[in-house]
Amino acid sequence: MVTLPDGTRVPALGQGTWRMGEDRRARKAEVAALRLGIELGMTLIDTAEMYGEGGAEEVVGEAVEGRRDGLFIVSKVYPHNAGRRAVAAACERSLRRLGIDTIDLYLLHWRGSVPLAETVEGFEALKHAGRIACWGVSNLDVADMEELWSVGGAACATNQVLYNVDERGIEFDLIPWCAERHIPIMAYSPVGQGGRLLRHKALAGIAARHGATPAQVAIAWTLRLPGVIAIPKAADPAHVRENAAAAALRLTEEDHATLDAAFPPPARKRPLAIL
Ligand code: NAP
């Protein structure tokens, strides 16, 4: 479990939804995958108005219908909808698609041209109106976070950023910056989108030692830090089961040394990697 700045406790392992809601023929399977994940304890679900242009929020809405209690639903607003009035309208549209009364955590998807102060104002108004429980950001590097703080952003509940064993740049400065302020990091693409990362021999070797899979090793690695939440996306039920079981996998010091050798931690500042 991870504790948000307001004291809310959320599971460290949740589910992503990017690429869901894009094809109606896949909908039944996507809903079933999310429900399976919920049953297996991955009760935090991350979505966005951008995913499938509302389609993913509708899939989430269908998956959570009749079982809202105990779930933690995260959605994101487009930067161009992050103005004072536009954010309220965007939030209402998201709530309608999700079929819920309150979004648990509402994020600015990435920084656009709307001043951060205005977005903070809009988020705070939504909080006071009970339409969101808390708010946060995504894809903001340290300088942007500093600016956010300077405009009243200290209530920020998370920063959702790219983080996996092959994308470790944020360990240099953003992770320590957030940790000092007790802001959890939400790690997106924790299995490297199921591509090259999962074929790396270092992951394969560690997986074999544990009777696990490379994806499980990749997820367990992101969860080694106390303030990190990982949100792998899986529409395939076998992947969902695999990912859920990764929460119980404990990597050894030797595993960590192997991974550090294969994917060295950053020795200097790197610009924030974004997908
Ligand atoms: P990801 O979770 O690293 O990878 C998802 C891909 O990997 C899917 O193709 C999935 O296939 C496959 N996969 C999942 N589990 C697997 C396993 N155990 N073994 C093999 N393949 C597996 O990448 P992501 O979707 O980019 O990131 C996760 C979530 O983070 C997103 O869905 C979204 O909610 C969020 N995100 C946020 C941002 C942002 O800007 N804030 C950017 C990117 C992502 P199947 O679907 O076929 O199972």
PDB file of C-alpha atoms and ligand atoms in Angstrom:
ATOM      1  CA  MET A   1       0.000   0.000   0.000  1.00  0.00           C
ATOM      2  CA  VAL A   2       1.044   3.586  -0.591  1.00  0.00           C
ATOM      3  CA  THR A   3      -0.168   6.550   1.453  1.00  0.00           C
ATOM      4  CA  LEU A   4      -1.157   9.712  -0.392  1.00  0.00           C
ATOM      5  CA  PRO A   5      -0.413  13.104   1.211  1.00  0.00           C
ATOM      6  CA  ASP A   6      -4.037  13.346   2.488  1.00  0.00           C
ATOM      7  CA  GLY A   7      -3.659   9.999   4.284  1.00  0.00           C
ATOM      8  CA  THR A   8      -5.626   7.919   1.749  1.00  0.00           C
ATOM      9  CA  ARG A   9      -4.115   4.456   1.326  1.00  0.00           C
ATOM     10  CA  VAL A  10      -4.055   2.984  -2.162  1.00  0.00           C
ATOM     11  CA  PRO A  11      -2.657  -0.270  -3.533  1.00  0.00           C
ATOM     12  CA  ALA A  12       0.897   0.014  -4.880  1.00  0.00           C
ATOM     13  CA  LEU A  13      -0.130  -2.052  -7.898  1.00  0.00           C
ATOM     14  CA  GLY A  14      -2.949  -0.859 -10.115  1.00  0.00           C
ATOM     15  CA  GLN A  15      -4.115  -1.151 -13.707  1.00  0.00           C
ATOM     16  CA  GLY A  16      -3.569   1.092 -16.726  1.00  0.00           C
ATOM     17  CA  THR A  17      -6.018   1.532 -19.599  1.00  0.00           C
ATOM     18  CA  TRP A  18      -4.148   3.207 -22.456  1.00  0.00           C
ATOM     19  CA  ARG A  19      -5.208   1.601 -25.792  1.00  0.00           C
ATOM     20  CA  MET A  20      -8.470   0.407 -24.278  1.00  0.00           C
ATOM     21  CA  GLY A  21     -11.760   1.763 -25.581  1.00  0.00           C
ATOM     22  CA  GLU A  22     -10.433   2.243 -29.099  1.00  0.00           C
ATOM     23  CA  ASP A  23     -12.239  -0.685 -30.711  1.00  0.00           C
ATOM     24  CA  ARG A  24     -15.780  -1.678 -29.730  1.00  0.00           C
ATOM     25  CA  ARG A  25     -15.077  -5.320 -30.634  1.00  0.00           C
ATOM     26  CA  ALA A  26     -12.433  -5.471 -27.883  1.00  0.00           C
ATOM     27  CA  ARG A  27     -14.682  -3.913 -25.245  1.00  0.00           C
ATOM     28  CA  LYS A  28     -16.043  -7.071 -23.633  1.00  0.00           C
ATOM     29  CA  ALA A  29     -12.552  -8.486 -23.174  1.00  0.00           C
ATOM     30  CA  GLU A  30     -11.241  -5.171 -21.804  1.00  0.00           C
ATOM     31  CA  VAL A  31     -14.056  -4.922 -19.262  1.00  0.00           C
ATOM     32  CA  ALA A  32     -13.437  -8.539 -18.236  1.00  0.00           C
ATOM     33  CA  ALA A  33      -9.689  -7.902 -17.867  1.00  0.00           C
ATOM     34  CA  LEU A  34     -10.249  -4.899 -15.589  1.00  0.00           C
ATOM     35  CA  ARG A  35     -12.783  -6.837 -13.499  1.00  0.00           C
ATOM     36  CA  LEU A  36     -10.357  -9.733 -13.157  1.00  0.00           C
ATOM     37  CA  GLY A  37      -7.665  -7.296 -12.058  1.00  0.00           C
ATOM     38  CA  ILE A  38     -10.015  -5.814  -9.462  1.00  0.00           C
ATOM     39  CA  GLU A  39     -10.793  -9.293  -8.112  1.00  0.00           C
ATOM     40  CA  LEU A  40      -7.061  -9.935  -7.861  1.00  0.00           C
ATOM     41  CA  GLY A  41      -6.528  -6.782  -5.784  1.00  0.00           C
ATOM     42  CA  MET A  42      -5.523  -4.241  -8.435  1.00  0.00           C
ATOM     43  CA  THR A  43      -8.252  -1.878  -7.322  1.00  0.00           C
ATOM     44  CA  LEU A  44      -6.545   1.319  -8.484  1.00  0.00           C
ATOM     45  CA  ILE A  45      -7.438   2.020 -12.123  1.00  0.00           C
ATOM     46  CA  ASP A  46      -5.747   4.684 -14.214  1.00  0.00           C
ATOM     47  CA  THR A  47      -7.440   6.199 -17.229  1.00  0.00           C
ATOM     48  CA  ALA A  48      -7.665   9.534 -19.104  1.00  0.00           C
ATOM     49  CA  GLU A  49     -10.066  11.494 -21.258  1.00  0.00           C
ATOM     50  CA  MET A  50      -7.458  11.118 -24.018  1.00  0.00           C
ATOM     51  CA  TYR A  51      -7.498   7.311 -24.124  1.00  0.00           C
ATOM     52  CA  GLY A  52      -9.774   6.324 -26.991  1.00  0.00           C
ATOM     53  CA  GLU A  53     -11.141   9.900 -26.789  1.00  0.00           C
ATOM     54  CA  GLY A  54     -13.320   8.909 -23.833  1.00  0.00           C
ATOM     55  CA  GLY A  55     -13.592   5.264 -24.861  1.00  0.00           C
ATOM     56  CA  ALA A  56     -11.286   4.008 -22.116  1.00  0.00           C
ATOM     57  CA  GLU A  57     -13.257   5.887 -19.447  1.00  0.00           C
ATOM     58  CA  GLU A  58     -16.395   4.174 -20.744  1.00  0.00           C
ATOM     59  CA  VAL A  59     -14.699   0.777 -20.483  1.00  0.00           C
ATOM     60  CA  VAL A  60     -13.694   1.610 -16.900  1.00  0.00           C
ATOM     61  CA  GLY A  61     -17.258   2.768 -16.206  1.00  0.00           C
ATOM     62  CA  GLU A  62     -18.621  -0.542 -17.363  1.00  0.00           C
ATOM     63  CA  ALA A  63     -16.012  -2.501 -15.404  1.00  0.00           C
ATOM     64  CA  VAL A  64     -16.734  -0.692 -12.118  1.00  0.00           C
ATOM     65  CA  GLU A  65     -20.525  -0.542 -12.430  1.00  0.00           C
ATOM     66  CA  GLY A  66     -22.093  -1.983  -9.296  1.00  0.00           C
ATOM     67  CA  ARG A  67     -18.728  -2.390  -7.576  1.00  0.00           C
ATOM     68  CA  ARG A  68     -17.494   1.155  -6.976  1.00  0.00           C
ATOM     69  CA  ASP A  69     -16.772   0.670  -3.264  1.00  0.00           C
ATOM     70  CA  GLY A  70     -13.143   0.068  -2.452  1.00  0.00           C
ATOM     71  CA  LEU A  71     -11.916   1.207  -5.860  1.00  0.00           C
ATOM     72  CA  PHE A  72      -9.600   4.126  -6.516  1.00  0.00           C
ATOM     73  CA  ILE A  73     -10.213   5.704  -9.909  1.00  0.00           C
ATOM     74  CA  VAL A  74      -7.669   8.000 -11.514  1.00  0.00           C
ATOM     75  CA  SER A  75      -8.343  10.044 -14.633  1.00  0.00           C
ATOM     76  CA  LYS A  76      -6.539  12.823 -16.459  1.00  0.00           C
ATOM     77  CA  VAL A  77      -7.469  16.047 -18.139  1.00  0.00           C
ATOM     78  CA  TYR A  78      -5.958  17.167 -21.444  1.00  0.00           C
ATOM     79  CA  PRO A  79      -3.707  20.226 -21.026  1.00  0.00           C
ATOM     80  CA  HIS A  80      -5.951  22.193 -23.386  1.00  0.00           C
ATOM     81  CA  ASN A  81      -8.883  21.498 -21.043  1.00  0.00           C
ATOM     82  CA  ALA A  82      -6.974  22.514 -17.920  1.00  0.00           C
ATOM     83  CA  GLY A  83      -8.253  26.105 -17.697  1.00  0.00           C
ATOM     84  CA  ARG A  84     -10.437  27.231 -14.782  1.00  0.00           C
ATOM     85  CA  ARG A  85     -13.809  26.668 -16.502  1.00  0.00           C
ATOM     86  CA  ALA A  86     -12.779  24.061 -19.093  1.00  0.00           C
ATOM     87  CA  VAL A  87     -11.489  21.707 -16.413  1.00  0.00           C
ATOM     88  CA  ALA A  88     -14.871  21.679 -14.672  1.00  0.00           C
ATOM     89  CA  ALA A  89     -16.611  20.775 -17.941  1.00  0.00           C
ATOM     90  CA  ALA A  90     -13.993  18.110 -18.802  1.00  0.00           C
ATOM     91  CA  CYS A  91     -14.354  16.594 -15.346  1.00  0.00           C
ATOM     92  CA  GLU A  92     -18.156  16.377 -15.715  1.00  0.00           C
ATOM     93  CA  ARG A  93     -17.723  14.578 -19.056  1.00  0.00           C
ATOM     94  CA  SER A  94     -15.269  12.133 -17.495  1.00  0.00           C
ATOM     95  CA  LEU A  95     -17.573  11.511 -14.522  1.00  0.00           C
ATOM     96  CA  ARG A  96     -20.447  10.799 -16.899  1.00  0.00           C
ATOM     97  CA  ARG A  97     -18.415   8.328 -18.956  1.00  0.00           C
ATOM     98  CA  LEU A  98     -17.108   6.672 -15.795  1.00  0.00           C
ATOM     99  CA  GLY A  99     -20.590   6.539 -14.296  1.00  0.00           C
ATOM    100  CA  ILE A 100     -19.349   7.720 -10.902  1.00  0.00           C
ATOM    101  CA  ASP A 101     -19.933  10.759  -8.659  1.00  0.00           C
ATOM    102  CA  THR A 102     -16.339  11.507  -7.710  1.00  0.00           C
ATOM    103  CA  ILE A 103     -12.983  10.874  -9.377  1.00  0.00           C
ATOM    104  CA  ASP A 104     -10.574   9.772  -6.653  1.00  0.00           C
ATOM    105  CA  LEU A 105      -7.533  11.379  -8.251  1.00  0.00           C
ATOM    106  CA  TYR A 106      -7.609  13.783 -11.200  1.00  0.00           C
ATOM    107  CA  LEU A 107      -4.348  14.547 -12.993  1.00  0.00           C
ATOM    108  CA  LEU A 108      -3.107  17.172 -15.413  1.00  0.00           C
ATOM    109  CA  HIS A 109      -1.957  14.807 -18.216  1.00  0.00           C
ATOM    110  CA  TRP A 110       1.039  16.944 -19.185  1.00  0.00           C
ATOM    111  CA  ARG A 111       1.898  20.602 -19.071  1.00  0.00           C
ATOM    112  CA  GLY A 112       0.425  22.776 -21.805  1.00  0.00           C
ATOM    113  CA  SER A 113      -0.056  26.500 -22.215  1.00  0.00           C
ATOM    114  CA  VAL A 114      -2.558  27.019 -19.371  1.00  0.00           C
ATOM    115  CA  PRO A 115      -0.733  28.527 -16.364  1.00  0.00           C
ATOM    116  CA  LEU A 116      -0.285  25.961 -13.579  1.00  0.00           C
ATOM    117  CA  ALA A 117      -1.852  28.403 -11.087  1.00  0.00           C
ATOM    118  CA  GLU A 118      -5.096  28.381 -13.077  1.00  0.00           C
ATOM    119  CA  THR A 119      -5.203  24.583 -13.225  1.00  0.00           C
ATOM    120  CA  VAL A 120      -4.575  24.380  -9.472  1.00  0.00           C
ATOM    121  CA  GLU A 121      -7.449  26.789  -8.930  1.00  0.00           C
ATOM    122  CA  GLY A 122      -9.709  24.663 -11.137  1.00  0.00           C
ATOM    123  CA  PHE A 123      -8.697  21.440  -9.379  1.00  0.00           C
ATOM    124  CA  GLU A 124      -9.263  22.973  -5.937  1.00  0.00           C
ATOM    125  CA  ALA A 125     -12.732  24.159  -6.982  1.00  0.00           C
ATOM    126  CA  LEU A 126     -13.566  20.627  -8.160  1.00  0.00           C
ATOM    127  CA  LYS A 127     -12.326  19.282  -4.846  1.00  0.00           C
ATOM    128  CA  HIS A 128     -14.524  21.666  -2.894  1.00  0.00           C
ATOM    129  CA  ALA A 129     -17.483  20.699  -5.087  1.00  0.00           C
ATOM    130  CA  GLY A 130     -16.854  17.003  -4.308  1.00  0.00           C
ATOM    131  CA  ARG A 131     -16.313  16.091  -7.977  1.00  0.00           C
ATOM    132  CA  ILE A 132     -12.749  14.946  -7.294  1.00  0.00           C
ATOM    133  CA  ALA A 133     -11.237  13.717  -4.028  1.00  0.00           C
ATOM    134  CA  CYS A 134      -7.704  14.881  -4.794  1.00  0.00           C
ATOM    135  CA  TRP A 135      -5.584  16.011  -7.719  1.00  0.00           C
ATOM    136  CA  GLY A 136      -2.112  15.583  -9.112  1.00  0.00           C
ATOM    137  CA  VAL A 137       0.014  15.939 -12.221  1.00  0.00           C
ATOM    138  CA  SER A 138       1.708  13.823 -14.857  1.00  0.00           C
ATOM    139  CA  ASN A 139       4.907  14.235 -16.871  1.00  0.00           C
ATOM    140  CA  LEU A 140       6.210  17.155 -14.786  1.00  0.00           C
ATOM    141  CA  ASP A 141       9.955  17.377 -14.160  1.00  0.00           C
ATOM    142  CA  VAL A 142      11.534  18.970 -11.082  1.00  0.00           C
ATOM    143  CA  ALA A 143      11.507  22.557 -12.406  1.00  0.00           C
ATOM    144  CA  ASP A 144       7.785  22.275 -13.191  1.00  0.00           C
ATOM    145  CA  MET A 145       7.140  20.762  -9.755  1.00  0.00           C
ATOM    146  CA  GLU A 146       9.004  23.664  -8.125  1.00  0.00           C
ATOM    147  CA  GLU A 147       6.813  26.065 -10.062  1.00  0.00           C
ATOM    148  CA  LEU A 148       3.693  24.132  -9.096  1.00  0.00           C
ATOM    149  CA  TRP A 149       4.694  24.493  -5.431  1.00  0.00           C
ATOM    150  CA  SER A 150       5.207  28.214  -5.848  1.00  0.00           C
ATOM    151  CA  VAL A 151       1.638  28.656  -7.113  1.00  0.00           C
ATOM    152  CA  GLY A 152      -0.126  26.825  -4.296  1.00  0.00           C
ATOM    153  CA  GLY A 153       0.360  23.305  -5.609  1.00  0.00           C
ATOM    154  CA  ALA A 154       1.418  21.700  -2.338  1.00  0.00           C
ATOM    155  CA  ALA A 155      -1.786  19.610  -2.300  1.00  0.00           C
ATOM    156  CA  CYS A 156      -0.509  17.673  -5.327  1.00  0.00           C
ATOM    157  CA  ALA A 157      -1.135  13.991  -4.545  1.00  0.00           C
ATOM    158  CA  THR A 158       1.031  12.322  -7.181  1.00  0.00           C
ATOM    159  CA  ASN A 159       3.224  12.793 -10.217  1.00  0.00           C
ATOM    160  CA  GLN A 160       2.612  10.115 -12.839  1.00  0.00           C
ATOM    161  CA  VAL A 161       5.740   9.587 -14.932  1.00  0.00           C
ATOM    162  CA  LEU A 162       7.484   7.062 -17.147  1.00  0.00           C
ATOM    163  CA  TYR A 163       9.434   4.710 -14.897  1.00  0.00           C
ATOM    164  CA  ASN A 164      10.758   1.238 -15.477  1.00  0.00           C
ATOM    165  CA  VAL A 165      14.096  -0.516 -15.113  1.00  0.00           C
ATOM    166  CA  ASP A 166      15.185   0.784 -18.537  1.00  0.00           C
ATOM    167  CA  GLU A 167      13.999   4.376 -17.861  1.00  0.00           C
ATOM    168  CA  ARG A 168      15.614   5.363 -14.561  1.00  0.00           C
ATOM    169  CA  GLY A 169      16.386   9.046 -15.162  1.00  0.00           C
ATOM    170  CA  ILE A 170      13.992  10.253 -12.439  1.00  0.00           C
ATOM    171  CA  GLU A 171      16.028   8.472  -9.758  1.00  0.00           C
ATOM    172  CA  PHE A 172      18.581  11.291 -10.021  1.00  0.00           C
ATOM    173  CA  ASP A 173      16.338  14.111  -8.853  1.00  0.00           C
ATOM    174  CA  LEU A 174      12.570  13.774  -9.315  1.00  0.00           C
ATOM    175  CA  ILE A 175      12.107  10.729  -7.078  1.00  0.00           C
ATOM    176  CA  PRO A 176      14.099  12.266  -4.181  1.00  0.00           C
ATOM    177  CA  TRP A 177      12.289  15.614  -4.658  1.00  0.00           C
ATOM    178  CA  CYS A 178       8.889  13.906  -4.430  1.00  0.00           C
ATOM    179  CA  ALA A 179       9.950  11.606  -1.588  1.00  0.00           C
ATOM    180  CA  GLU A 180      11.019  14.602   0.533  1.00  0.00           C
ATOM    181  CA  ARG A 181       7.497  15.974   0.141  1.00  0.00           C
ATOM    182  CA  HIS A 182       5.777  12.578   0.575  1.00  0.00           C
ATOM    183  CA  ILE A 183       4.348  12.680  -2.940  1.00  0.00           C
ATOM    184  CA  PRO A 184       4.035   9.222  -4.451  1.00  0.00           C
ATOM    185  CA  ILE A 185       5.304   8.582  -7.972  1.00  0.00           C
ATOM    186  CA  MET A 186       2.931   6.703 -10.235  1.00  0.00           C
ATOM    187  CA  ALA A 187       5.084   4.653 -12.616  1.00  0.00           C
ATOM    188  CA  TYR A 188       3.649   4.335 -16.096  1.00  0.00           C
ATOM    189  CA  SER A 189       4.771   1.757 -18.670  1.00  0.00           C
ATOM    190  CA  PRO A 190       6.285  -0.413 -15.915  1.00  0.00           C
ATOM    191  CA  VAL A 191       6.679  -3.386 -18.292  1.00  0.00           C
ATOM    192  CA  GLY A 192       8.074  -1.217 -21.093  1.00  0.00           C
ATOM    193  CA  GLN A 193       4.834  -1.637 -23.053  1.00  0.00           C
ATOM    194  CA  GLY A 194       5.481  -5.362 -23.322  1.00  0.00           C
ATOM    195  CA  GLY A 195       8.294  -4.869 -25.848  1.00  0.00           C
ATOM    196  CA  ARG A 196      12.095  -5.084 -25.931  1.00  0.00           C
ATOM    197  CA  LEU A 197      12.492  -4.731 -22.158  1.00  0.00           C
ATOM    198  CA  LEU A 198      10.768  -8.051 -21.487  1.00  0.00           C
ATOM    199  CA  ARG A 199      13.207  -9.835 -23.812  1.00  0.00           C
ATOM    200  CA  HIS A 200      16.304  -8.564 -21.967  1.00  0.00           C
ATOM    201  CA  LYS A 201      18.458 -11.406 -20.713  1.00  0.00           C
ATOM    202  CA  ALA A 202      19.004  -9.860 -17.273  1.00  0.00           C
ATOM    203  CA  LEU A 203      15.244  -9.927 -16.634  1.00  0.00           C
ATOM    204  CA  ALA A 204      14.929 -13.424 -18.085  1.00  0.00           C
ATOM    205  CA  GLY A 205      17.691 -14.773 -15.826  1.00  0.00           C
ATOM    206  CA  ILE A 206      16.190 -13.286 -12.662  1.00  0.00           C
ATOM    207  CA  ALA A 207      12.723 -14.469 -13.676  1.00  0.00           C
ATOM    208  CA  ALA A 208      14.007 -18.015 -14.134  1.00  0.00           C
ATOM    209  CA  ARG A 209      15.623 -17.980 -10.668  1.00  0.00           C
ATOM    210  CA  HIS A 210      12.284 -17.022  -9.080  1.00  0.00           C
ATOM    211  CA  GLY A 211      10.038 -19.178 -11.266  1.00  0.00           C
ATOM    212  CA  ALA A 212       8.530 -15.869 -12.387  1.00  0.00           C
ATOM    213  CA  THR A 213       8.226 -14.002 -15.693  1.00  0.00           C
ATOM    214  CA  PRO A 214      10.241 -11.005 -16.946  1.00  0.00           C
ATOM    215  CA  ALA A 215       7.146  -8.807 -16.628  1.00  0.00           C
ATOM    216  CA  GLN A 216       6.782  -9.794 -12.980  1.00  0.00           C
ATOM    217  CA  VAL A 217      10.426  -8.939 -12.352  1.00  0.00           C
ATOM    218  CA  ALA A 218       9.974  -5.566 -14.067  1.00  0.00           C
ATOM    219  CA  ILE A 219       6.896  -4.758 -11.943  1.00  0.00           C
ATOM    220  CA  ALA A 220       8.436  -5.986  -8.681  1.00  0.00           C
ATOM    221  CA  TRP A 221      11.468  -3.808  -9.420  1.00  0.00           C
ATOM    222  CA  THR A 222       9.352  -0.632  -9.696  1.00  0.00           C
ATOM    223  CA  LEU A 223       7.595  -1.522  -6.444  1.00  0.00           C
ATOM    224  CA  ARG A 224      10.858  -1.827  -4.469  1.00  0.00           C
ATOM    225  CA  LEU A 225      10.616   1.859  -3.465  1.00  0.00           C
ATOM    226  CA  PRO A 226       8.024   2.686  -0.795  1.00  0.00           C
ATOM    227  CA  GLY A 227       6.418   5.681  -2.557  1.00  0.00           C
ATOM    228  CA  VAL A 228       5.940   4.103  -5.984  1.00  0.00           C
ATOM    229  CA  ILE A 229       2.642   2.943  -7.493  1.00  0.00           C
ATOM    230  CA  ALA A 230       2.860   0.888 -10.715  1.00  0.00           C
ATOM    231  CA  ILE A 231       0.039   0.763 -13.252  1.00  0.00           C
ATOM    232  CA  PRO A 232       0.696  -1.934 -15.874  1.00  0.00           C
ATOM    233  CA  LYS A 233      -1.973  -2.189 -18.554  1.00  0.00           C
ATOM    234  CA  ALA A 234      -3.136  -5.629 -19.614  1.00  0.00           C
ATOM    235  CA  ALA A 235      -6.124  -6.675 -21.676  1.00  0.00           C
ATOM    236  CA  ASP A 236      -4.994 -10.297 -21.862  1.00  0.00           C
ATOM    237  CA  PRO A 237      -6.265 -12.188 -18.787  1.00  0.00           C
ATOM    238  CA  ALA A 238      -3.033 -14.208 -18.564  1.00  0.00           C
ATOM    239  CA  HIS A 239      -1.110 -10.919 -18.337  1.00  0.00           C
ATOM    240  CA  VAL A 240      -3.537  -9.625 -15.694  1.00  0.00           C
ATOM    241  CA  ARG A 241      -2.968 -12.703 -13.523  1.00  0.00           C
ATOM    242  CA  GLU A 242       0.781 -12.490 -14.006  1.00  0.00           C
ATOM    243  CA  ASN A 243       0.902  -8.817 -13.131  1.00  0.00           C
ATOM    244  CA  ALA A 244      -1.264  -9.189 -10.023  1.00  0.00           C
ATOM    245  CA  ALA A 245       1.038 -11.902  -8.703  1.00  0.00           C
ATOM    246  CA  ALA A 246       4.075  -9.616  -9.158  1.00  0.00           C
ATOM    247  CA  ALA A 247       3.108  -7.727  -5.998  1.00  0.00           C
ATOM    248  CA  ALA A 248       4.266 -10.724  -3.956  1.00  0.00           C
ATOM    249  CA  LEU A 249       7.625 -11.119  -5.724  1.00  0.00           C
ATOM    250  CA  ARG A 250      10.584  -9.961  -3.610  1.00  0.00           C
ATOM    251  CA  LEU A 251      13.811  -9.387  -5.500  1.00  0.00           C
ATOM    252  CA  THR A 252      17.097 -10.179  -3.765  1.00  0.00           C
ATOM    253  CA  GLU A 253      20.185  -7.992  -3.404  1.00  0.00           C
ATOM    254  CA  GLU A 254      21.806 -10.114  -6.072  1.00  0.00           C
ATOM    255  CA  ASP A 255      18.876  -9.489  -8.424  1.00  0.00           C
ATOM    256  CA  HIS A 256      19.188  -5.748  -7.818  1.00  0.00           C
ATOM    257  CA  ALA A 257      22.935  -5.856  -8.488  1.00  0.00           C
ATOM    258  CA  THR A 258      22.292  -7.696 -11.766  1.00  0.00           C
ATOM    259  CA  LEU A 259      19.694  -5.126 -12.805  1.00  0.00           C
ATOM    260  CA  ASP A 260      21.916  -2.189 -11.794  1.00  0.00           C
ATOM    261  CA  ALA A 261      24.699  -3.603 -13.966  1.00  0.00           C
ATOM    262  CA  ALA A 262      22.375  -4.132 -16.942  1.00  0.00           C
ATOM    263  CA  PHE A 263      20.455  -0.844 -16.481  1.00  0.00           C
ATOM    264  CA  PRO A 264      22.744   1.555 -14.589  1.00  0.00           C
ATOM    265  CA  PRO A 265      21.085   4.215 -12.428  1.00  0.00           C
ATOM    266  CA  PRO A 266      21.560   7.806 -13.675  1.00  0.00           C
ATOM    267  CA  ALA A 267      24.808   9.546 -12.709  1.00  0.00           C
ATOM    268  CA  ARG A 268      23.598  12.979 -13.836  1.00  0.00           C
ATOM    269  CA  LYS A 269      20.450  14.928 -14.599  1.00  0.00           C
ATOM    270  CA  ARG A 270      18.525  13.683 -17.607  1.00  0.00           C
ATOM    271  CA  PRO A 271      15.504  15.444 -19.073  1.00  0.00           C
ATOM    272  CA  LEU A 272      12.281  13.728 -18.057  1.00  0.00           C
ATOM    273  CA  ALA A 273      11.470  10.895 -20.462  1.00  0.00           C
ATOM    274  CA  ILE A 274       7.916  11.041 -21.769  1.00  0.00           C
ATOM    275  CA  LEU A 275       5.906   8.728 -24.022  1.00  0.00           C
TER     276      LEU A 275
HETATM  277  P1  NAP B   1       2.784  -1.068 -19.974  1.00  0.00           P
HETATM  278  O1  NAP B   1       1.785  -1.214 -18.921  1.00  0.00           O
HETATM  279  O2  NAP B   1       4.231  -1.100 -19.616  1.00  0.00           O
HETATM  280  O3  NAP B   1       2.569  -2.164 -21.116  1.00  0.00           O
HETATM  281  C1  NAP B   1       1.326  -2.497 -21.651  1.00  0.00           C
HETATM  282  C2  NAP B   1       1.565  -3.498 -22.781  1.00  0.00           C
HETATM  283  O4  NAP B   1       2.304  -4.609 -22.270  1.00  0.00           O
HETATM  284  C3  NAP B   1       0.296  -4.069 -23.386  1.00  0.00           C
HETATM  285  O5  NAP B   1       0.533  -4.279 -24.758  1.00  0.00           O
HETATM  286  C4  NAP B   1       0.114  -5.404 -22.658  1.00  0.00           C
HETATM  287  O6  NAP B   1      -0.511  -6.373 -23.485  1.00  0.00           O
HETATM  288  C5  NAP B   1       1.554  -5.800 -22.395  1.00  0.00           C
HETATM  289  N1  NAP B   1       1.673  -6.546 -21.133  1.00  0.00           N
HETATM  290  C6  NAP B   1       1.088  -6.249 -19.941  1.00  0.00           C
HETATM  291  N2  NAP B   1       1.411  -7.167 -19.017  1.00  0.00           N
HETATM  292  C7  NAP B   1       2.206  -8.064 -19.637  1.00  0.00           C
HETATM  293  C8  NAP B   1       2.841  -9.252 -19.204  1.00  0.00           C
HETATM  294  N3  NAP B   1       2.696  -9.697 -17.956  1.00  0.00           N
HETATM  295  N4  NAP B   1       3.592  -9.933 -20.098  1.00  0.00           N
HETATM  296  C9  NAP B   1       3.747  -9.487 -21.378  1.00  0.00           C
HETATM  297  N5  NAP B   1       3.162  -8.369 -21.841  1.00  0.00           N
HETATM  298  C10 NAP B   1       2.400  -7.658 -20.979  1.00  0.00           C
HETATM  299  O7  NAP B   1       2.593   0.280 -20.831  1.00  0.00           O
HETATM  300  P2  NAP B   1       1.540   1.468 -20.850  1.00  0.00           P
HETATM  301  O8  NAP B   1       0.204   0.979 -21.189  1.00  0.00           O
HETATM  302  O9  NAP B   1       2.186   2.510 -21.694  1.00  0.00           O
HETATM  303  O10 NAP B   1       1.579   2.049 -19.351  1.00  0.00           O
HETATM  304  C11 NAP B   1       0.694   1.618 -18.336  1.00  0.00           C
HETATM  305  C12 NAP B   1      -0.392   2.618 -18.061  1.00  0.00           C
HETATM  306  O11 NAP B   1       0.176   3.858 -17.634  1.00  0.00           O
HETATM  307  C13 NAP B   1      -1.193   3.030 -19.304  1.00  0.00           C
HETATM  308  O12 NAP B   1      -2.098   2.028 -19.712  1.00  0.00           O
HETATM  309  C14 NAP B   1      -1.812   4.313 -18.820  1.00  0.00           C
HETATM  310  O13 NAP B   1      -2.891   4.051 -17.956  1.00  0.00           O
HETATM  311  C15 NAP B   1      -0.622   4.937 -18.084  1.00  0.00           C
HETATM  312  N6  NAP B   1       0.208   5.806 -18.954  1.00  0.00           N
HETATM  313  C16 NAP B   1       0.246   7.135 -18.662  1.00  0.00           C
HETATM  314  C17 NAP B   1       0.990   8.001 -19.451  1.00  0.00           C
HETATM  315  C18 NAP B   1       1.005   9.467 -19.131  1.00  0.00           C
HETATM  316  O14 NAP B   1       1.439  10.274 -19.952  1.00  0.00           O
HETATM  317  N7  NAP B   1       0.562   9.847 -17.952  1.00  0.00           N
HETATM  318  C19 NAP B   1       1.741   7.518 -20.545  1.00  0.00           C
HETATM  319  C20 NAP B   1       1.704   6.154 -20.791  1.00  0.00           C
HETATM  320  C21 NAP B   1       0.964   5.310 -19.984  1.00  0.00           C
HETATM  321  P3  NAP B   1      -2.085  -6.777 -23.371  1.00  0.00           P
HETATM  322  O15 NAP B   1      -2.845  -5.501 -23.262  1.00  0.00           O
HETATM  323  O16 NAP B   1      -2.315  -7.534 -24.626  1.00  0.00           O
HETATM  324  O17 NAP B   1      -2.257  -7.653 -22.156  1.00  0.00           O
END
